[in-house]
XYZ file of C-alpha atoms in Angstrom:
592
model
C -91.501 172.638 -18.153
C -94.314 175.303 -17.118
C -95.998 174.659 -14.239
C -98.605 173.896 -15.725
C -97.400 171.228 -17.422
C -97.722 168.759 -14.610
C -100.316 166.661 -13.174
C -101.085 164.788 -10.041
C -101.132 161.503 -8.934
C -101.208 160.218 -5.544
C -102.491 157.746 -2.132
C -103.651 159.796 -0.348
C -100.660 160.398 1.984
C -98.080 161.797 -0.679
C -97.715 162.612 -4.217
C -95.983 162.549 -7.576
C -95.628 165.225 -10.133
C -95.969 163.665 -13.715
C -94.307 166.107 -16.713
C -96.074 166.198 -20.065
C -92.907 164.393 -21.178
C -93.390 161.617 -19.326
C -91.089 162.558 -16.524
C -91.535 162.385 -13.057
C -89.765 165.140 -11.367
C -91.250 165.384 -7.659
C -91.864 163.094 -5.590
C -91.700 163.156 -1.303
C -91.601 159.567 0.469
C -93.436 158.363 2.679
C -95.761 161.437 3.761
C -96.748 165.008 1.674
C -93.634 166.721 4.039
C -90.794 163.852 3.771
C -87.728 164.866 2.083
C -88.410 164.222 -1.988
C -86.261 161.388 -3.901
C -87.106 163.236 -7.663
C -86.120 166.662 -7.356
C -85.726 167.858 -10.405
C -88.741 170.292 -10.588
C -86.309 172.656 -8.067
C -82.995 171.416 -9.187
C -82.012 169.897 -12.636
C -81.560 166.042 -13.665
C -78.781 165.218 -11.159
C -81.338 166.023 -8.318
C -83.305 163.070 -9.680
C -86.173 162.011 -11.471
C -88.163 158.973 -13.954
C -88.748 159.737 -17.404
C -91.030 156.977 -19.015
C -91.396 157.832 -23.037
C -91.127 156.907 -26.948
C -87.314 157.259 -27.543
C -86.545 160.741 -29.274
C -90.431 162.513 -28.177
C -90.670 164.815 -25.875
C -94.253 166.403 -25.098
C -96.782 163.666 -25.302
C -99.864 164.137 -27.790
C -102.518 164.385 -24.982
C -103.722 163.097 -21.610
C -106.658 163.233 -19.283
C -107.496 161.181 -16.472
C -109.343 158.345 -16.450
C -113.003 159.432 -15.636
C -113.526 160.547 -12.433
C -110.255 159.093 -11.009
C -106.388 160.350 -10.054
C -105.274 157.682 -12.772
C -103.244 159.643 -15.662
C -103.080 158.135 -18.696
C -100.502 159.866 -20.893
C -100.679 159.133 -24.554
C -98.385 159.107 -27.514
C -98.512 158.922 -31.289
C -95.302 158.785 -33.255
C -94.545 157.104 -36.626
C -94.672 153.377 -35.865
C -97.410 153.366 -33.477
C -99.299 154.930 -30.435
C -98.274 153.827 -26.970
C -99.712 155.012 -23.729
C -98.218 155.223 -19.785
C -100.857 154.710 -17.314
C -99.418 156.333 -13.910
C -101.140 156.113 -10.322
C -100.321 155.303 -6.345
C -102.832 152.630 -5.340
C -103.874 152.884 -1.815
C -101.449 152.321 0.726
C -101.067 149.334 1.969
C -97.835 148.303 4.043
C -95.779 150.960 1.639
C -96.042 153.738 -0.639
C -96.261 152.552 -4.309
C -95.608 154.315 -8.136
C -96.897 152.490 -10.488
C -96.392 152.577 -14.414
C -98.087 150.808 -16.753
C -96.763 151.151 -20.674
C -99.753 150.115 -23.153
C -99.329 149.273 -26.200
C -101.816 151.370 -28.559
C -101.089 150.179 -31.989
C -98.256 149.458 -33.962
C -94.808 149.233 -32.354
C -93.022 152.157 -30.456
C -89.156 151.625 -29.092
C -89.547 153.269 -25.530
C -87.020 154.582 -23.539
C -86.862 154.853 -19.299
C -83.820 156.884 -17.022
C -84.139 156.914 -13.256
C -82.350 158.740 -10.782
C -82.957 158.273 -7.453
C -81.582 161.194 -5.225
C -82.745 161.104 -1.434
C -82.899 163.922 0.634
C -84.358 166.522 -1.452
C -81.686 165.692 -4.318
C -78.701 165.544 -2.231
C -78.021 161.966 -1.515
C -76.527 159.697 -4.094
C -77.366 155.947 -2.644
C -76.316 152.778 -3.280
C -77.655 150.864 -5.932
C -77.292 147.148 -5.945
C -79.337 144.281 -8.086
C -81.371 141.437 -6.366
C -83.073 138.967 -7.555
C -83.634 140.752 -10.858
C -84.813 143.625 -9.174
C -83.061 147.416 -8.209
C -82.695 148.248 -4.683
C -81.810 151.513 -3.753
C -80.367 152.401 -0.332
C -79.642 155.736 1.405
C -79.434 156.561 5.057
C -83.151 155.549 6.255
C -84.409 155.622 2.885
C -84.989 152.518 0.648
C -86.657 152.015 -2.521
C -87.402 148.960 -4.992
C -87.392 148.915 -8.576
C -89.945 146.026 -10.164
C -88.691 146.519 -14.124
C -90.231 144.260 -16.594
C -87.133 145.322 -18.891
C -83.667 144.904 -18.061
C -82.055 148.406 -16.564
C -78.603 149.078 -17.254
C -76.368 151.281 -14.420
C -74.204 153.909 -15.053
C -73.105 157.010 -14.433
C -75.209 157.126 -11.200
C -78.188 156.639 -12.916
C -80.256 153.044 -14.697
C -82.015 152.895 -17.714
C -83.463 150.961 -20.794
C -85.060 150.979 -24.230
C -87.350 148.306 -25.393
C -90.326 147.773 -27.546
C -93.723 147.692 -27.415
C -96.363 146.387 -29.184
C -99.965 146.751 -29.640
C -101.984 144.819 -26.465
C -98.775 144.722 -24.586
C -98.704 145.554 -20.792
C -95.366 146.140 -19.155
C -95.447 147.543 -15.573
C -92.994 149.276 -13.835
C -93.404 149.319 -10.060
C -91.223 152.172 -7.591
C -91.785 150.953 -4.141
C -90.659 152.676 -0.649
C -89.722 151.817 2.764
C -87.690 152.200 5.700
C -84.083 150.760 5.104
C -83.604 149.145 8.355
C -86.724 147.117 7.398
C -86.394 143.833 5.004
C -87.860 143.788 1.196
C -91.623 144.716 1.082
C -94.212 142.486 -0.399
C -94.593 143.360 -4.157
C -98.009 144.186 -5.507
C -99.959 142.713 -8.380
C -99.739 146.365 -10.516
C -103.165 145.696 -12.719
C -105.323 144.406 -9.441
C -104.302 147.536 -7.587
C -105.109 149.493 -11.209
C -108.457 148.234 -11.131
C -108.549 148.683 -6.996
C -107.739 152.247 -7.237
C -110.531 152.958 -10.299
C -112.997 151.515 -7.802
C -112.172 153.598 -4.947
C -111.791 157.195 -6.861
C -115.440 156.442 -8.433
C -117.158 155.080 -5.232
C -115.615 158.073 -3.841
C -116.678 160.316 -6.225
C -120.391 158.804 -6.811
C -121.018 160.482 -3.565
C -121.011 163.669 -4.207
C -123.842 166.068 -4.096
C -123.179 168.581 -6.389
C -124.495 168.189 -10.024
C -124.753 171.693 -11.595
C -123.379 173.400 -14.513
C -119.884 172.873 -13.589
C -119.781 169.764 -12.444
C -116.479 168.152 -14.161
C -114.341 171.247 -12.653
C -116.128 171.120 -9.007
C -115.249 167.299 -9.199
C -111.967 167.517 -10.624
C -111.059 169.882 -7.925
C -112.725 167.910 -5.054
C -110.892 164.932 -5.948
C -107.933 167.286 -6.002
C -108.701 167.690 -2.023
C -109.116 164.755 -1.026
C -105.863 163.824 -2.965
C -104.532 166.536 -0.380
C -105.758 164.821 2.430
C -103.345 163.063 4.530
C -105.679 159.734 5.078
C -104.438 158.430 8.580
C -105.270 161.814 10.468
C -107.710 163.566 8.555
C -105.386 166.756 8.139
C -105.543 168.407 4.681
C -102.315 169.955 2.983
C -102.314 173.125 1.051
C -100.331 171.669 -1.360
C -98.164 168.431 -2.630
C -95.047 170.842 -3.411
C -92.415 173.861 -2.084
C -90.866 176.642 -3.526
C -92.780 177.279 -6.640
C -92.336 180.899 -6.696
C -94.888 183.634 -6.815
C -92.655 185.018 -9.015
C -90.287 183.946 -11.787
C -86.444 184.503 -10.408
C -88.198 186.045 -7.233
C -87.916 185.413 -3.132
C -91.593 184.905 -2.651
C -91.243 180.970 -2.341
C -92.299 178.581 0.440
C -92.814 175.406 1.640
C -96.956 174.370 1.080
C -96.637 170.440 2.484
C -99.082 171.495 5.949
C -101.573 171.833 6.846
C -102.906 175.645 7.416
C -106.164 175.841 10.354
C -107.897 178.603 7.400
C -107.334 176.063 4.239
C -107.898 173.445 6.154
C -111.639 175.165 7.295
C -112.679 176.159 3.778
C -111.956 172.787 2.741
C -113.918 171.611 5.213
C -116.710 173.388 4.007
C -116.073 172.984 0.067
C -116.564 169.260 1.092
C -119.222 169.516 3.216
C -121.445 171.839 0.877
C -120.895 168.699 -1.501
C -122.037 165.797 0.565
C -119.254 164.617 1.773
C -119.901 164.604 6.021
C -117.579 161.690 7.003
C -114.422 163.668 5.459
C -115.695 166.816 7.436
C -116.026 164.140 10.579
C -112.155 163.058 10.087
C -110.774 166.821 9.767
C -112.481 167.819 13.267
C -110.743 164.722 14.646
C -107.342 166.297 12.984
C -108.077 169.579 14.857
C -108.621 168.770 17.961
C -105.812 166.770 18.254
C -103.428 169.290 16.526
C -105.112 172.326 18.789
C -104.869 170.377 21.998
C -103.584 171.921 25.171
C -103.139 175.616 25.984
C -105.485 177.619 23.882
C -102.819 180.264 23.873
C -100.709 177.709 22.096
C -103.038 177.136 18.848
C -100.768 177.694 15.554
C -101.764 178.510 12.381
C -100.392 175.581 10.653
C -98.905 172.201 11.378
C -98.003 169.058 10.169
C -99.745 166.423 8.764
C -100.289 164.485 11.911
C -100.309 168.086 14.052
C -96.532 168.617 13.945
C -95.915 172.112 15.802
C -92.271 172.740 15.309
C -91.969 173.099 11.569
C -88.422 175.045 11.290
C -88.152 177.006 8.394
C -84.436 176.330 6.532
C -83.350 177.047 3.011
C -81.478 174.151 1.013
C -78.486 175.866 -0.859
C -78.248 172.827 -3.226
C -81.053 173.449 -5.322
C -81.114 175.985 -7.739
C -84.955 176.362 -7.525
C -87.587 176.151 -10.036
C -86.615 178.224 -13.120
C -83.336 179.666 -10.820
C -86.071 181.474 -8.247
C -84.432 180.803 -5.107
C -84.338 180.268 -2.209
C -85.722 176.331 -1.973
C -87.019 176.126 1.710
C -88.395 173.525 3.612
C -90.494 174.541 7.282
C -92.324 177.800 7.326
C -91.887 180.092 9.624
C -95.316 181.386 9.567
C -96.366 179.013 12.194
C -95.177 181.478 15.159
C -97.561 184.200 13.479
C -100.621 185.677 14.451
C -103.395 185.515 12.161
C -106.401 186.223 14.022
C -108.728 185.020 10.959
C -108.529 181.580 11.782
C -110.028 181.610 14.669
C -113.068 182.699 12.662
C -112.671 180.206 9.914
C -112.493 177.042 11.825
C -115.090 177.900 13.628
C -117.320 178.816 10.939
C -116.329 175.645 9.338
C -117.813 173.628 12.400
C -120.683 175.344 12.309
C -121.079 174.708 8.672
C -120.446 171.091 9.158
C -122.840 170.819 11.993
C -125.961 172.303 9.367
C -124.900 169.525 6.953
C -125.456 166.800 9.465
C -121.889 166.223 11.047
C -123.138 164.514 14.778
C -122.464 166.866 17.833
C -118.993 166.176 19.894
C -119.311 167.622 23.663
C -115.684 167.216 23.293
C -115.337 169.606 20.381
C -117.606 172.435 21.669
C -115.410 172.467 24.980
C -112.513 172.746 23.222
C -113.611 175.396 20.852
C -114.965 177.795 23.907
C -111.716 177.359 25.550
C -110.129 178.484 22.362
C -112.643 181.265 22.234
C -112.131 182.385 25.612
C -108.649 183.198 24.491
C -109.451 184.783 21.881
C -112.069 187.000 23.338
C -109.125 189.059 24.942
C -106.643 189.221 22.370
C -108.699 189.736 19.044
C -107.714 193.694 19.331
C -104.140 193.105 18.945
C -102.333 193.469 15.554
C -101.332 190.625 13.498
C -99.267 189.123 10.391
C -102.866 188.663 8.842
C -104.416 186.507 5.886
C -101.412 186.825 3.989
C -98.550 186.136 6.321
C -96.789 189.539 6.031
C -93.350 189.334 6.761
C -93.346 192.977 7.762
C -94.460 194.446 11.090
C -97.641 193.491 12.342
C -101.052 195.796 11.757
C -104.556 195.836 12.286
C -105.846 194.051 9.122
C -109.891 195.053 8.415
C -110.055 191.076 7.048
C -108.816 189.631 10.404
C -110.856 191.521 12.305
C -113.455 190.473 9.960
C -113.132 187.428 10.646
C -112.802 187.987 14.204
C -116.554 188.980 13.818
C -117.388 185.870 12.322
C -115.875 183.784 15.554
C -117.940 185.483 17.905
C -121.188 185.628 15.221
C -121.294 182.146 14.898
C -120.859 181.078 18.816
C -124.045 182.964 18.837
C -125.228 180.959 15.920
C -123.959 177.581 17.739
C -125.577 178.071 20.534
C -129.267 179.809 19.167
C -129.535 177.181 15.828
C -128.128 174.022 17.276
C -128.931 174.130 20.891
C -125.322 174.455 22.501
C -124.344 175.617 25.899
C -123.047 178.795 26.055
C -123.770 182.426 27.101
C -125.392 184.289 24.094
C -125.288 187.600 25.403
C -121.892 187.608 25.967
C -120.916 186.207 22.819
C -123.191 188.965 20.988
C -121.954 191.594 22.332
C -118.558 190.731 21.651
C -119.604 190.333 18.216
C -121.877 193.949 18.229
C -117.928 195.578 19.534
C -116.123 194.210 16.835
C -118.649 195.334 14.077
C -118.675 198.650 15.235
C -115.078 199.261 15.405
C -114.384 197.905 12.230
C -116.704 199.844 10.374
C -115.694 202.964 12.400
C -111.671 202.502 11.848
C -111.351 199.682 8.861
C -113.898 202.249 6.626
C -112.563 205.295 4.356
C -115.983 207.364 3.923
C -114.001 209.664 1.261
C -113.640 206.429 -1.085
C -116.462 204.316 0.085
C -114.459 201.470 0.651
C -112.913 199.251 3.402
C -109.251 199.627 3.505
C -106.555 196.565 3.880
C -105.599 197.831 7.743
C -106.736 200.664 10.194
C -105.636 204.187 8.922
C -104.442 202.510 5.613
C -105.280 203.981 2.186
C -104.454 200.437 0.370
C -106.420 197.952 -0.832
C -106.868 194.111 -0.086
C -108.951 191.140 -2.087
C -109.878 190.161 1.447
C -112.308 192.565 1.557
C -114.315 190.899 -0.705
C -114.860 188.552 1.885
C -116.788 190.565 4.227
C -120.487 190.314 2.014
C -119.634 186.442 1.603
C -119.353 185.855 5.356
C -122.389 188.333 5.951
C -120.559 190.816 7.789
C -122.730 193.224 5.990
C -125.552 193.063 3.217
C -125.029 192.536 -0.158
C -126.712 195.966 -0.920
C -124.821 197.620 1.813
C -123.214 200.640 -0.305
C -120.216 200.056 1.699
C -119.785 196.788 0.169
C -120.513 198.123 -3.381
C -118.165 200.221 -3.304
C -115.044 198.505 -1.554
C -116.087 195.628 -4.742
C -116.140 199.047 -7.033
C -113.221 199.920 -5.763
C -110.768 196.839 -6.295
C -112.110 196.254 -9.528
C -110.878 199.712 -9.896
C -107.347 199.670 -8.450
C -106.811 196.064 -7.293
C -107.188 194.177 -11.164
C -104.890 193.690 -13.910
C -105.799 192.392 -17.199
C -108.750 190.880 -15.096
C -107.244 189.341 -12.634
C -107.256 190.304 -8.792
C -103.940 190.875 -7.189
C -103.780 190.148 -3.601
C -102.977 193.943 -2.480
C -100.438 196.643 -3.937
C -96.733 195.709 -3.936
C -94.591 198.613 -4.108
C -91.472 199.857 -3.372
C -92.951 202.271 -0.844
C -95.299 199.792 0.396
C -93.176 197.613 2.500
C -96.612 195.626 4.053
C -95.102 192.078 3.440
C -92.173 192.939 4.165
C -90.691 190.831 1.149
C -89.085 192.208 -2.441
C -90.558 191.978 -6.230
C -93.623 190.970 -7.376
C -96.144 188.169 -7.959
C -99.038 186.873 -10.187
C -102.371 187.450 -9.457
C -103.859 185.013 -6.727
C -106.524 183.089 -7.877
C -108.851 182.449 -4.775
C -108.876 186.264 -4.790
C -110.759 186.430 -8.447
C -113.517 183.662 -7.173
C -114.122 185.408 -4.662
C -114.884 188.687 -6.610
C -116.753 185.966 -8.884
C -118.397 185.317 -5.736
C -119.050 188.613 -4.594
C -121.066 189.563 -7.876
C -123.414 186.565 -7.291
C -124.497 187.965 -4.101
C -124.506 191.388 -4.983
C -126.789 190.567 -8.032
C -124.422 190.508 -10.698
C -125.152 187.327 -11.754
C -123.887 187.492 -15.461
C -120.369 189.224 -14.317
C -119.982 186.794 -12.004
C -120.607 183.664 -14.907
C -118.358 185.640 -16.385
C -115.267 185.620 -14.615
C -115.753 182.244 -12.911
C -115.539 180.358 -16.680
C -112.526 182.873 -17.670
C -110.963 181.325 -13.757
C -111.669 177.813 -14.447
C -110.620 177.916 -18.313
C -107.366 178.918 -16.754
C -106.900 175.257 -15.871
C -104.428 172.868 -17.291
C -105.179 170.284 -19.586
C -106.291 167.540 -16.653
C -108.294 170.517 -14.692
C -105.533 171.518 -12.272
C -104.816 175.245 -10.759
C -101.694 177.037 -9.532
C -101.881 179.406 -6.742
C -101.295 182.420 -8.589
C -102.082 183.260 -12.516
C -99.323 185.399 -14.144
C -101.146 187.478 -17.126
C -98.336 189.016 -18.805
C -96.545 185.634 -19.631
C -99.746 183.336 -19.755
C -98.613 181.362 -17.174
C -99.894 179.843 -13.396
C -97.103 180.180 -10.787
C -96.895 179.308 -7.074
C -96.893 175.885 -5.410
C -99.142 173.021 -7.596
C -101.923 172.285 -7.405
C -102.830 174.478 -4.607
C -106.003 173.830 -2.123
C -107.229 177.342 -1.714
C -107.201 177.892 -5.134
C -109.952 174.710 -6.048
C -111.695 175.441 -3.124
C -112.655 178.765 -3.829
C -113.506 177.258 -7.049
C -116.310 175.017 -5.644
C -117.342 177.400 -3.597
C -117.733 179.760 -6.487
C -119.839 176.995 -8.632
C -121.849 176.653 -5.394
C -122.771 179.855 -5.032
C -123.374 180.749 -8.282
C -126.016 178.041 -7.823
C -127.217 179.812 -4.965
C -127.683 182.821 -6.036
C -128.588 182.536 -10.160
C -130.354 184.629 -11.552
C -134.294 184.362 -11.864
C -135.456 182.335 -15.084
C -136.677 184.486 -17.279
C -140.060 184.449 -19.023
């Protein structure tokens, strides 16, 4: 199946990939980054998977969620009747839960259900033994229970069934995890945790702020984040998945199950900007933690719980999604330099502090440590926004965002009342200005340029009149936006930069689809600029790109119709709010 062709359901600490067929074909236990036990998305059936369906139909006739929740209901209509599978994780409790309800519509449909349970990212067959009714699977530390309301016959290292059902009939399947070493978990009542998990995804949701024009994308896609959040520490994945490729057949796959400092900050301040101050409370808790100790040691990404050592590996097994390998699990980018996020998360605080997040002494010292560090090694080269895999430059966005670190320490400590030495701070911040408008500017083109000296493009650029590096009427900003729209967009999309043979800046081969985040921000850009109607424009044309249950894709291929990269992907919905926010913002006068 496409990509798009999935949705999400999870608890808040992992999630499930559910196929418009009914199958579900990824699935990591018990956390976001734990080795998956359905595979299938990056392998084929014998790397595992749960397909729930009317015997003999494939794509279902339609689904949504239900309301405002992470609930899928997945419906049905064949010949004899109309049946419907309810899937969701109800919050944790002692263990990770799947739950699958089959409804009965009208009429009676013969269903059919095939499991394969395959540990360690598709690699381990386990043992498979029935008690007390019920199938228990075992693998090296892995264990899992099958609650069947229908018999399930084994074979061929895999179970399954076909039964009826009928109209007003409720049969429940529940797919419970834990450690192996650890007896049988307590089973759950499947429709009390239904109706539990309704009631927390719409007290969840009644909170938030934000009631414009947009409003079921902006709250699809918040409830997308806070599905990415991993509840026990706050920290915020960029996505449920690894290896969805940039590019069909192509190298430009990686592992998305962390949690990156710059997602992780724009999160924070999609959620923030719509009301939501205690989840803004819980990330700074994450970060502080995960940034502890030598400021010289902060990473760009970690784990879940602030992991460092994240070893990047490929697993030879798999034959990836659509035969785009390598499969890899880790990412190496976590030993890079990327001098943006030093700017981002502490742009985030500051955001989070004007909403009303309370003031931590503990916090502030930690972030001028950080900043003391970074005052003496913001000059230096790095991998950048984009995690080049090629040599290291002098990218205009990093530096940027350099500006933005040392802008808003000024801004801390003037508009909140901090500690701190102003002066200082501002002229680090009047240094960096200059030299990025003297060396990241080509006055020939009237436009920034991706790095020092460089004649290329980047979307980041676009970033520099949301962050207020310069003024929206600045002709240097009109024309870098001129000029990407000019060279940087296909079919009306923004790609990320140019990837060419003879430009080796990533370091990496082939192509890739066009990044979404980088079209909201152009979206974005146009609202401040005062291109209010261009930027309505392109922000419907974005979010109409989402599937049929309002999920996004990292990247948007044009040519074949299709989203590609790891699903669904955090940068890509928050740039989304953010858009609809600003759009708000800035919209244009009411006319007469």
């Amino acid at each position: 199946m496409r990509i798009e062709d999935y949705a999400l359901v999870g608890d808040m600490q992992s999630a499930a990939l559910v196929g418009r067929d009914g199958s579900i074909d990824w699935l990591c236990l018990p956390r976001f980054d734990s080795p998956s036990c359905f595979t299938r998305l990056l392998g084929d059936e014998s790397n595992g998977f749960w397909r729930l369906a009317p015997t003999g139909h494939e794509q279902a006739t339609r689904r949504a969620y239900v309301e405002d929740t992470l609930i899928l209901e997945t419906v049905w209509e064949t010949p004899t009747g109309a049946v419907k599978v309810i899937d969701f994780m109800p919050p944790r409790h002692a263990n990770p839960d799947l739950v699958r309800i089959v409804e009965g519509l009208s009429g009676t449909v013969e269903m059919t259900t095939e499991i394969r349970i395959r540990f360690d990212y598709g690699r381990i067959v386990p043992w498979v033994r029935r008690r007390n009714g019920h199938l228990h699977a075992i693998g090296g530390p892995d264990s899992v229970w099958i609650h069947s309301p229908v018999p399930l016959r084994g074979g061929d290292y895999r179970h399954e069934a076909t039964f009826t059902v009928t109209a007003g009939q409720q049969l429940p399947f529940v797919f419970t995890w834990h450690p192996s070493h650890q007896p049988e978990p307590e089973r759950i009542d499947p429709l009390e945790q239904l109706a539990e998990t309704r009631l927390l995804w719409e007290e969840w949701v009644s909170r938030c702020g934000y009631q414009g024009r947009w409003r079921d994308a902006v709250v699809r896609s918040l409830i997308t984040l806070k599905a990415l959040t991993y509840s026990p520490t706050g920290g915020i994945v960029a996505a449920p998945t690894t290896s969805l490729p940039e590019h069909l057949g192509g190298v430009r796959n990686w592992d998305y199950r962390y949690c990156w400092l710059r997602d992780a900050s724009m999160t924070l301040d999609a959620l923030t900007g719509a009301g939501y101050v205690e989840e803004a409370a819980a990330w700074r808790s994450w970060l502080l933690r995960a940034i502890a100790g030598r400021p010289e040691d902060v990473q760009v990404l970690y784990g879940v719980a602030g992991e460092r050592r994240l070893p990047e590996m490929t697993l030879d097994w798999l034959s990836g999604y659509e035969n785009s390998t390598p499969v890899r699990i880790g990412n190496g980018a976590a030993t890079q330099l990327q001098l943006d996020i030093y700017g981002e998360f502490v742009d985030a605080l500051y955001q989070a502090r004007k909403q009303g997040m309370a003031p931590d002494n503990h916090a502030w010292a930690l972030v001028t440590k950080v900043m003391e560090f970074f005052e003496h090694n913001w000059d230096q080269p790095d991998e950048g926004l984009w995690e080049v895999r090629g040599p290291r430059r002098h990218f205009v966005h990093s530096k940027v965002m350099a500006w933005v670190a040392a802008d808003r320490m000024v801004r801390v400590i003037e508009e909140l009342g901090r500690r701190g030495d102003v002066e200082r701070w501002s002229a680090l911040r009047d240094r960096i200005h200059a030299e990025v408008c003297d060396k990241g500017y080509d006055p020939e083109r009237n436009t920034f340029t991706q790095s020092y000296g460089s004649r290329e493009l980047d979307a980041a650029l676009l970033q520099i009149p949301i962050v207020g590096f310069l003024p929206p009427d600045d002709p240097r900003v009109t024309g870098t936006i001129d000029a990407i729209e000019r060279e940087l967009m296909t079919d009306g999309f923004v790609l990320r930069y140019p990837i060419a043979e003879d430009n080796p800046v990533d370091g990496l081969p082939g192509g890739e689809g066009a990044f979404l985040a980088c079209s909201f921000w152009l979206a974005e850009a146009r609202a401040i600029t005062g291109r209010h109607d261009d930027a309505v424009e392109l922000f419907e044309r974005l979010v109409a790109l989402s599937n049929d249950v309002g999920l996004l894709a990292e990247e948007y291929d044009p040519m074949t119709g299709r989203q590609l990269g790891n699903f669904p992907q955090a940068f890509t919905h928050i740039h989304l709010i953010r858009t609809a926010q600003a759009l708000a913002r800035y919209a244009a006068p009411q006319r007469r």
